[in-house]
PDB file of C-alpha atoms in Angstrom:
ATOM      1  CA  UNK A   1     -83.180 -15.742 -22.729  1.00  0.00           C
ATOM      2  CA  UNK A   2     -84.566 -12.244 -22.832  1.00  0.00           C
ATOM      3  CA  UNK A   3     -88.200 -11.868 -21.716  1.00  0.00           C
ATOM      4  CA  UNK A   4     -90.531 -10.951 -24.557  1.00  0.00           C
ATOM      5  CA  UNK A   5     -92.801  -7.950 -24.181  1.00  0.00           C
ATOM      6  CA  UNK A   6     -95.973  -7.181 -26.078  1.00  0.00           C
ATOM      7  CA  UNK A   7     -97.029  -5.020 -27.696  1.00  0.00           C
ATOM      8  CA  UNK A   8     -93.797  -3.581 -29.070  1.00  0.00           C
ATOM      9  CA  UNK A   9     -95.377  -0.152 -29.309  1.00  0.00           C
ATOM     10  CA  UNK A  10     -98.689   1.481 -28.501  1.00  0.00           C
ATOM     11  CA  UNK A  11    -100.184   4.918 -29.004  1.00  0.00           C
ATOM     12  CA  UNK A  12    -102.903   6.089 -26.638  1.00  0.00           C
ATOM     13  CA  UNK A  13    -105.009   9.160 -26.244  1.00  0.00           C
ATOM     14  CA  UNK A  14    -104.863  10.758 -22.826  1.00  0.00           C
ATOM     15  CA  UNK A  15    -107.285   9.005 -20.502  1.00  0.00           C
ATOM     16  CA  UNK A  16    -107.183   5.638 -22.278  1.00  0.00           C
ATOM     17  CA  UNK A  17    -105.988   2.415 -20.683  1.00  0.00           C
ATOM     18  CA  UNK A  18    -103.185   0.084 -21.743  1.00  0.00           C
ATOM     19  CA  UNK A  19    -101.776  -3.302 -20.811  1.00  0.00           C
ATOM     20  CA  UNK A  20     -98.167  -4.320 -21.357  1.00  0.00           C
ATOM     21  CA  UNK A  21     -97.245  -7.975 -21.104  1.00  0.00           C
ATOM     22  CA  UNK A  22     -93.950  -9.627 -20.215  1.00  0.00           C
ATOM     23  CA  UNK A  23     -93.384 -13.309 -20.853  1.00  0.00           C
ATOM     24  CA  UNK A  24     -90.419 -15.436 -19.849  1.00  0.00           C
ATOM     25  CA  UNK A  25     -89.309 -18.911 -20.905  1.00  0.00           C
ATOM     26  CA  UNK A  26     -87.774 -19.492 -17.462  1.00  0.00           C
ATOM     27  CA  UNK A  27     -89.259 -19.937 -13.993  1.00  0.00           C
ATOM     28  CA  UNK A  28     -89.375 -16.579 -12.273  1.00  0.00           C
ATOM     29  CA  UNK A  29     -88.778 -15.444  -8.719  1.00  0.00           C
ATOM     30  CA  UNK A  30     -89.707 -11.824  -9.246  1.00  0.00           C
ATOM     31  CA  UNK A  31     -90.475  -9.226 -11.880  1.00  0.00           C
ATOM     32  CA  UNK A  32     -89.510  -5.567 -11.906  1.00  0.00           C
ATOM     33  CA  UNK A  33     -91.021  -2.846 -14.074  1.00  0.00           C
ATOM     34  CA  UNK A  34     -89.161   0.270 -15.259  1.00  0.00           C
ATOM     35  CA  UNK A  35     -90.026   3.282 -17.387  1.00  0.00           C
ATOM     36  CA  UNK A  36     -87.415   5.043 -19.477  1.00  0.00           C
ATOM     37  CA  UNK A  37     -87.970   8.422 -21.092  1.00  0.00           C
ATOM     38  CA  UNK A  38     -85.954   9.394 -24.132  1.00  0.00           C
ATOM     39  CA  UNK A  39     -82.382  10.296 -23.216  1.00  0.00           C
ATOM     40  CA  UNK A  40     -82.830   9.390 -19.562  1.00  0.00           C
ATOM     41  CA  UNK A  41     -82.053   6.462 -17.299  1.00  0.00           C
ATOM     42  CA  UNK A  42     -84.637   3.742 -16.603  1.00  0.00           C
ATOM     43  CA  UNK A  43     -86.699   4.524 -13.499  1.00  0.00           C
ATOM     44  CA  UNK A  44     -87.971   1.805 -11.161  1.00  0.00           C
ATOM     45  CA  UNK A  45     -91.765   1.524 -10.935  1.00  0.00           C
ATOM     46  CA  UNK A  46     -92.467  -1.591  -8.909  1.00  0.00           C
ATOM     47  CA  UNK A  47     -91.402  -5.094  -7.993  1.00  0.00           C
ATOM     48  CA  UNK A  48     -93.581  -8.178  -7.827  1.00  0.00           C
ATOM     49  CA  UNK A  49     -92.567 -11.290  -5.962  1.00  0.00           C
ATOM     50  CA  UNK A  50     -93.544 -14.912  -6.438  1.00  0.00           C
ATOM     51  CA  UNK A  51     -97.056 -15.482  -5.093  1.00  0.00           C
ATOM     52  CA  UNK A  52     -99.365 -13.880  -7.631  1.00  0.00           C
ATOM     53  CA  UNK A  53     -98.939 -10.522  -5.991  1.00  0.00           C
ATOM     54  CA  UNK A  54    -100.566  -7.496  -7.509  1.00  0.00           C
ATOM     55  CA  UNK A  55     -99.268  -4.058  -6.737  1.00  0.00           C
ATOM     56  CA  UNK A  56    -100.306  -0.545  -7.526  1.00  0.00           C
ATOM     57  CA  UNK A  57     -98.555   2.734  -7.970  1.00  0.00           C
ATOM     58  CA  UNK A  58    -100.963   5.637  -8.537  1.00  0.00           C
ATOM     59  CA  UNK A  59    -102.859   4.576 -11.664  1.00  0.00           C
ATOM     60  CA  UNK A  60    -100.271   2.001 -12.631  1.00  0.00           C
ATOM     61  CA  UNK A  61    -100.605  -1.539 -11.328  1.00  0.00           C
ATOM     62  CA  UNK A  62     -99.164  -4.914 -12.186  1.00  0.00           C
ATOM     63  CA  UNK A  63     -99.760  -8.609 -11.724  1.00  0.00           C
ATOM     64  CA  UNK A  64     -97.465 -11.616 -11.708  1.00  0.00           C
ATOM     65  CA  UNK A  65     -98.484 -15.155 -12.614  1.00  0.00           C
ATOM     66  CA  UNK A  66     -95.491 -17.329 -11.823  1.00  0.00           C
ATOM     67  CA  UNK A  67     -97.139 -20.482 -13.197  1.00  0.00           C
ATOM     68  CA  UNK A  68     -97.422 -18.873 -16.603  1.00  0.00           C
ATOM     69  CA  UNK A  69     -94.100 -17.071 -16.123  1.00  0.00           C
ATOM     70  CA  UNK A  70     -95.827 -13.833 -17.091  1.00  0.00           C
ATOM     71  CA  UNK A  71     -96.377 -10.369 -15.736  1.00  0.00           C
ATOM     72  CA  UNK A  72     -98.644  -7.599 -16.916  1.00  0.00           C
ATOM     73  CA  UNK A  73     -98.464  -3.865 -16.323  1.00  0.00           C
ATOM     74  CA  UNK A  74    -101.771  -1.970 -16.311  1.00  0.00           C
ATOM     75  CA  UNK A  75    -101.913   1.748 -17.008  1.00  0.00           C
ATOM     76  CA  UNK A  76    -105.320   3.293 -16.410  1.00  0.00           C
ATOM     77  CA  UNK A  77    -106.503   6.760 -17.412  1.00  0.00           C
ATOM     78  CA  UNK A  78    -103.134   7.406 -19.031  1.00  0.00           C
ATOM     79  CA  UNK A  79    -101.462  10.783 -18.731  1.00  0.00           C
ATOM     80  CA  UNK A  80     -98.982  12.491 -21.040  1.00  0.00           C
ATOM     81  CA  UNK A  81     -96.289  11.826 -18.440  1.00  0.00           C
ATOM     82  CA  UNK A  82     -96.715   8.075 -18.944  1.00  0.00           C
ATOM     83  CA  UNK A  83     -95.034   8.269 -22.345  1.00  0.00           C
ATOM     84  CA  UNK A  84     -91.771   6.367 -22.573  1.00  0.00           C
ATOM     85  CA  UNK A  85     -90.408   2.890 -23.038  1.00  0.00           C
ATOM     86  CA  UNK A  86     -91.409   0.303 -20.470  1.00  0.00           C
ATOM     87  CA  UNK A  87     -89.140  -2.585 -19.594  1.00  0.00           C
ATOM     88  CA  UNK A  88     -89.793  -5.591 -17.450  1.00  0.00           C
ATOM     89  CA  UNK A  89     -86.831  -7.118 -15.653  1.00  0.00           C
ATOM     90  CA  UNK A  90     -86.947 -10.703 -14.486  1.00  0.00           C
ATOM     91  CA  UNK A  91     -85.156 -12.581 -11.746  1.00  0.00           C
ATOM     92  CA  UNK A  92     -85.141 -16.330 -12.163  1.00  0.00           C
ATOM     93  CA  UNK A  93     -85.171 -19.391  -9.961  1.00  0.00           C
ATOM     94  CA  UNK A  94     -85.361 -19.306  -6.185  1.00  0.00           C
ATOM     95  CA  UNK A  95     -83.212 -16.250  -5.681  1.00  0.00           C
ATOM     96  CA  UNK A  96     -84.059 -14.605  -2.397  1.00  0.00           C
ATOM     97  CA  UNK A  97     -81.352 -11.988  -2.409  1.00  0.00           C
ATOM     98  CA  UNK A  98     -79.917  -9.618  -4.929  1.00  0.00           C
ATOM     99  CA  UNK A  99     -79.026 -11.078  -8.263  1.00  0.00           C
ATOM    100  CA  UNK A 100     -79.054  -9.775 -11.790  1.00  0.00           C
ATOM    101  CA  UNK A 101     -82.119  -8.742 -13.756  1.00  0.00           C
ATOM    102  CA  UNK A 102     -82.648  -9.766 -17.344  1.00  0.00           C
ATOM    103  CA  UNK A 103     -84.502  -6.978 -19.106  1.00  0.00           C
ATOM    104  CA  UNK A 104     -87.250  -7.487 -21.642  1.00  0.00           C
ATOM    105  CA  UNK A 105     -87.502  -6.340 -25.223  1.00  0.00           C
ATOM    106  CA  UNK A 106     -89.317  -3.121 -24.262  1.00  0.00           C
ATOM    107  CA  UNK A 107     -92.662  -1.519 -25.093  1.00  0.00           C
ATOM    108  CA  UNK A 108     -92.729   2.012 -26.441  1.00  0.00           C
ATOM    109  CA  UNK A 109     -95.772   3.899 -25.173  1.00  0.00           C
ATOM    110  CA  UNK A 110     -96.856   7.266 -26.518  1.00  0.00           C
ATOM    111  CA  UNK A 111     -99.725   9.194 -24.974  1.00  0.00           C
ATOM    112  CA  UNK A 112    -101.210  11.968 -27.080  1.00  0.00           C
ATOM    113  CA  UNK A 113    -103.776  14.689 -26.444  1.00  0.00           C
TER     114      UNK A 113
ATOM    115  CA  UNK B   1     -74.914  10.242  -2.393  1.00  0.00           C
ATOM    116  CA  UNK B   2     -78.468  10.993  -3.382  1.00  0.00           C
ATOM    117  CA  UNK B   3     -78.310   9.035  -6.601  1.00  0.00           C
ATOM    118  CA  UNK B   4     -76.012   6.864  -8.682  1.00  0.00           C
ATOM    119  CA  UNK B   5     -73.269   8.958 -10.215  1.00  0.00           C
ATOM    120  CA  UNK B   6     -71.371   7.931 -13.333  1.00  0.00           C
ATOM    121  CA  UNK B   7     -68.390   9.593 -14.930  1.00  0.00           C
ATOM    122  CA  UNK B   8     -67.569  10.672 -17.478  1.00  0.00           C
ATOM    123  CA  UNK B   9     -70.961  11.354 -19.094  1.00  0.00           C
ATOM    124  CA  UNK B  10     -69.388  11.195 -22.532  1.00  0.00           C
ATOM    125  CA  UNK B  11     -66.152   9.597 -23.641  1.00  0.00           C
ATOM    126  CA  UNK B  12     -64.706   9.638 -27.127  1.00  0.00           C
ATOM    127  CA  UNK B  13     -61.629   7.487 -27.542  1.00  0.00           C
ATOM    128  CA  UNK B  14     -59.508   6.230 -30.359  1.00  0.00           C
ATOM    129  CA  UNK B  15     -59.573   2.579 -31.283  1.00  0.00           C
ATOM    130  CA  UNK B  16     -56.964   0.665 -29.336  1.00  0.00           C
ATOM    131  CA  UNK B  17     -56.980   2.937 -26.293  1.00  0.00           C
ATOM    132  CA  UNK B  18     -58.025   1.804 -22.829  1.00  0.00           C
ATOM    133  CA  UNK B  19     -60.940   3.466 -21.038  1.00  0.00           C
ATOM    134  CA  UNK B  20     -62.119   3.428 -17.442  1.00  0.00           C
ATOM    135  CA  UNK B  21     -65.724   4.160 -16.562  1.00  0.00           C
ATOM    136  CA  UNK B  22     -66.583   5.036 -12.995  1.00  0.00           C
ATOM    137  CA  UNK B  23     -69.698   4.421 -10.931  1.00  0.00           C
ATOM    138  CA  UNK B  24     -70.470   5.815  -7.486  1.00  0.00           C
ATOM    139  CA  UNK B  25     -73.547   4.002  -6.128  1.00  0.00           C
ATOM    140  CA  UNK B  26     -76.095   5.097  -3.565  1.00  0.00           C
ATOM    141  CA  UNK B  27     -74.505   5.012  -0.139  1.00  0.00           C
ATOM    142  CA  UNK B  28     -75.282   1.761   1.648  1.00  0.00           C
ATOM    143  CA  UNK B  29     -76.437  -0.136  -1.407  1.00  0.00           C
ATOM    144  CA  UNK B  30     -75.024  -3.625  -1.279  1.00  0.00           C
ATOM    145  CA  UNK B  31     -75.314  -4.482  -4.936  1.00  0.00           C
ATOM    146  CA  UNK B  32     -73.848  -2.751  -7.957  1.00  0.00           C
ATOM    147  CA  UNK B  33     -74.546  -3.685 -11.548  1.00  0.00           C
ATOM    148  CA  UNK B  34     -73.075  -2.800 -14.906  1.00  0.00           C
ATOM    149  CA  UNK B  35     -75.262  -2.906 -18.001  1.00  0.00           C
ATOM    150  CA  UNK B  36     -74.821  -1.848 -21.606  1.00  0.00           C
ATOM    151  CA  UNK B  37     -77.735  -0.380 -23.502  1.00  0.00           C
ATOM    152  CA  UNK B  38     -78.137   0.063 -27.241  1.00  0.00           C
ATOM    153  CA  UNK B  39     -80.563   2.673 -28.508  1.00  0.00           C
ATOM    154  CA  UNK B  40     -84.136   1.433 -28.240  1.00  0.00           C
ATOM    155  CA  UNK B  41     -83.118  -1.790 -26.505  1.00  0.00           C
ATOM    156  CA  UNK B  42     -83.302  -2.978 -22.931  1.00  0.00           C
ATOM    157  CA  UNK B  43     -80.215  -2.902 -20.739  1.00  0.00           C
ATOM    158  CA  UNK B  44     -77.920  -5.877 -21.342  1.00  0.00           C
ATOM    159  CA  UNK B  45     -76.215  -7.353 -18.287  1.00  0.00           C
ATOM    160  CA  UNK B  46     -72.437  -7.192 -18.007  1.00  0.00           C
ATOM    161  CA  UNK B  47     -71.452  -7.919 -14.404  1.00  0.00           C
ATOM    162  CA  UNK B  48     -72.479  -7.328 -10.807  1.00  0.00           C
ATOM    163  CA  UNK B  49     -71.076  -7.099  -7.301  1.00  0.00           C
ATOM    164  CA  UNK B  50     -72.349  -7.696  -3.806  1.00  0.00           C
ATOM    165  CA  UNK B  51     -70.128  -5.540  -1.606  1.00  0.00           C
ATOM    166  CA  UNK B  52     -66.650  -5.952  -3.090  1.00  0.00           C
ATOM    167  CA  UNK B  53     -67.188  -9.463  -4.415  1.00  0.00           C
ATOM    168  CA  UNK B  54     -67.853  -9.883  -8.103  1.00  0.00           C
ATOM    169  CA  UNK B  55     -70.757 -12.320  -8.168  1.00  0.00           C
ATOM    170  CA  UNK B  56     -71.294 -12.781 -11.860  1.00  0.00           C
ATOM    171  CA  UNK B  57     -69.289 -11.622 -14.857  1.00  0.00           C
ATOM    172  CA  UNK B  58     -70.957 -13.816 -17.410  1.00  0.00           C
ATOM    173  CA  UNK B  59     -72.139 -10.835 -19.441  1.00  0.00           C
ATOM    174  CA  UNK B  60     -68.713  -9.369 -20.088  1.00  0.00           C
ATOM    175  CA  UNK B  61     -68.242  -9.771 -23.860  1.00  0.00           C
ATOM    176  CA  UNK B  62     -64.583 -10.831 -23.779  1.00  0.00           C
ATOM    177  CA  UNK B  63     -61.428 -10.553 -21.710  1.00  0.00           C
ATOM    178  CA  UNK B  64     -60.849  -6.933 -22.736  1.00  0.00           C
ATOM    179  CA  UNK B  65     -63.615  -6.034 -20.278  1.00  0.00           C
ATOM    180  CA  UNK B  66     -63.039  -6.100 -16.533  1.00  0.00           C
ATOM    181  CA  UNK B  67     -64.601  -4.540 -13.472  1.00  0.00           C
ATOM    182  CA  UNK B  68     -63.723  -4.017  -9.856  1.00  0.00           C
ATOM    183  CA  UNK B  69     -65.253  -2.652  -6.684  1.00  0.00           C
ATOM    184  CA  UNK B  70     -62.324  -2.867  -4.266  1.00  0.00           C
ATOM    185  CA  UNK B  71     -63.881  -1.287  -1.174  1.00  0.00           C
ATOM    186  CA  UNK B  72     -67.476  -2.228  -1.774  1.00  0.00           C
ATOM    187  CA  UNK B  73     -68.468   1.234  -2.919  1.00  0.00           C
ATOM    188  CA  UNK B  74     -67.151   2.878  -6.107  1.00  0.00           C
ATOM    189  CA  UNK B  75     -66.742   0.596  -9.106  1.00  0.00           C
ATOM    190  CA  UNK B  76     -64.706   0.895 -12.271  1.00  0.00           C
ATOM    191  CA  UNK B  77     -65.438  -0.818 -15.574  1.00  0.00           C
ATOM    192  CA  UNK B  78     -62.329  -0.984 -17.730  1.00  0.00           C
ATOM    193  CA  UNK B  79     -62.229  -1.714 -21.426  1.00  0.00           C
ATOM    194  CA  UNK B  80     -58.800  -2.413 -22.863  1.00  0.00           C
ATOM    195  CA  UNK B  81     -57.816  -1.979 -26.507  1.00  0.00           C
ATOM    196  CA  UNK B  82     -61.181  -0.499 -27.399  1.00  0.00           C
ATOM    197  CA  UNK B  83     -62.878  -1.407 -30.654  1.00  0.00           C
ATOM    198  CA  UNK B  84     -65.640   0.372 -32.548  1.00  0.00           C
ATOM    199  CA  UNK B  85     -68.141  -2.309 -31.552  1.00  0.00           C
ATOM    200  CA  UNK B  86     -67.625  -1.270 -27.912  1.00  0.00           C
ATOM    201  CA  UNK B  87     -69.428   2.013 -28.622  1.00  0.00           C
ATOM    202  CA  UNK B  88     -72.575   2.092 -26.497  1.00  0.00           C
ATOM    203  CA  UNK B  89     -74.245   3.592 -23.448  1.00  0.00           C
ATOM    204  CA  UNK B  90     -72.826   1.974 -20.319  1.00  0.00           C
ATOM    205  CA  UNK B  91     -75.106   2.128 -17.318  1.00  0.00           C
ATOM    206  CA  UNK B  92     -74.442   1.420 -13.706  1.00  0.00           C
ATOM    207  CA  UNK B  93     -77.179   0.644 -11.177  1.00  0.00           C
ATOM    208  CA  UNK B  94     -77.267  -0.078  -7.483  1.00  0.00           C
ATOM    209  CA  UNK B  95     -79.783  -1.655  -5.146  1.00  0.00           C
ATOM    210  CA  UNK B  96     -80.195  -2.873  -1.622  1.00  0.00           C
ATOM    211  CA  UNK B  97     -80.668  -6.628  -1.150  1.00  0.00           C
ATOM    212  CA  UNK B  98     -84.269  -6.845  -2.294  1.00  0.00           C
ATOM    213  CA  UNK B  99     -85.242  -3.537  -3.872  1.00  0.00           C
ATOM    214  CA  UNK B 100     -85.472  -2.065  -7.320  1.00  0.00           C
ATOM    215  CA  UNK B 101     -82.481  -0.775  -9.193  1.00  0.00           C
ATOM    216  CA  UNK B 102     -81.504   2.879  -9.281  1.00  0.00           C
ATOM    217  CA  UNK B 103     -79.697   3.622 -12.510  1.00  0.00           C
ATOM    218  CA  UNK B 104     -77.109   6.276 -13.144  1.00  0.00           C
ATOM    219  CA  UNK B 105     -77.239   8.641 -16.115  1.00  0.00           C
ATOM    220  CA  UNK B 106     -74.759   6.466 -17.964  1.00  0.00           C
ATOM    221  CA  UNK B 107     -71.537   6.968 -19.877  1.00  0.00           C
ATOM    222  CA  UNK B 108     -71.870   7.310 -23.631  1.00  0.00           C
ATOM    223  CA  UNK B 109     -68.745   5.711 -25.087  1.00  0.00           C
ATOM    224  CA  UNK B 110     -67.787   6.391 -28.683  1.00  0.00           C
ATOM    225  CA  UNK B 111     -64.795   4.614 -30.192  1.00  0.00           C
ATOM    226  CA  UNK B 112     -63.481   6.278 -33.344  1.00  0.00           C
TER     227      UNK B 112
END
């Protein structure tokens, strides 16, 4: 099944923080996060592997709780350039090599002045 | 190449015609994926390859859809006897064994 993301949409003022959640009904090996701007291809942000790893990318970080089968993406001090739709992509089971991602339902983020 | 290249960018075809969509992945990337994406939705898996071997085609909607990657590089997704419901953005992505996906710009298919 498709991972469920929440919230579906969020509007922020520049400088505010946001959290996007991704929840799966299946055991997960890893979680990817992507951002897609309107009319463009999804762009890879980061990958989190089994082990509760937390990663950061500038002011964007993420966590992965494999027991809860959940991941969260944290955007701090948001910038206008953060606007777009965010997708998580999940890889199930014990896959150690390339396999297919199942993408989540998406979260539309809009940052305003 | 520097990125994933897909062609054509746009394709308008009449119902019943066959279409072939091409994907040229990043050089050296082992894995190649085909997804379909509806407006506002996440990419929906179709099929993927490791090298030239098709690993999983469970997402192909029916037997009118097929894909190949004969030399482990360029891939072609073919849709036979197109129907209006096939209209969508078709995206290709490639990755190395453990990394994130790099997506191409996609082919917007319209069946009239």
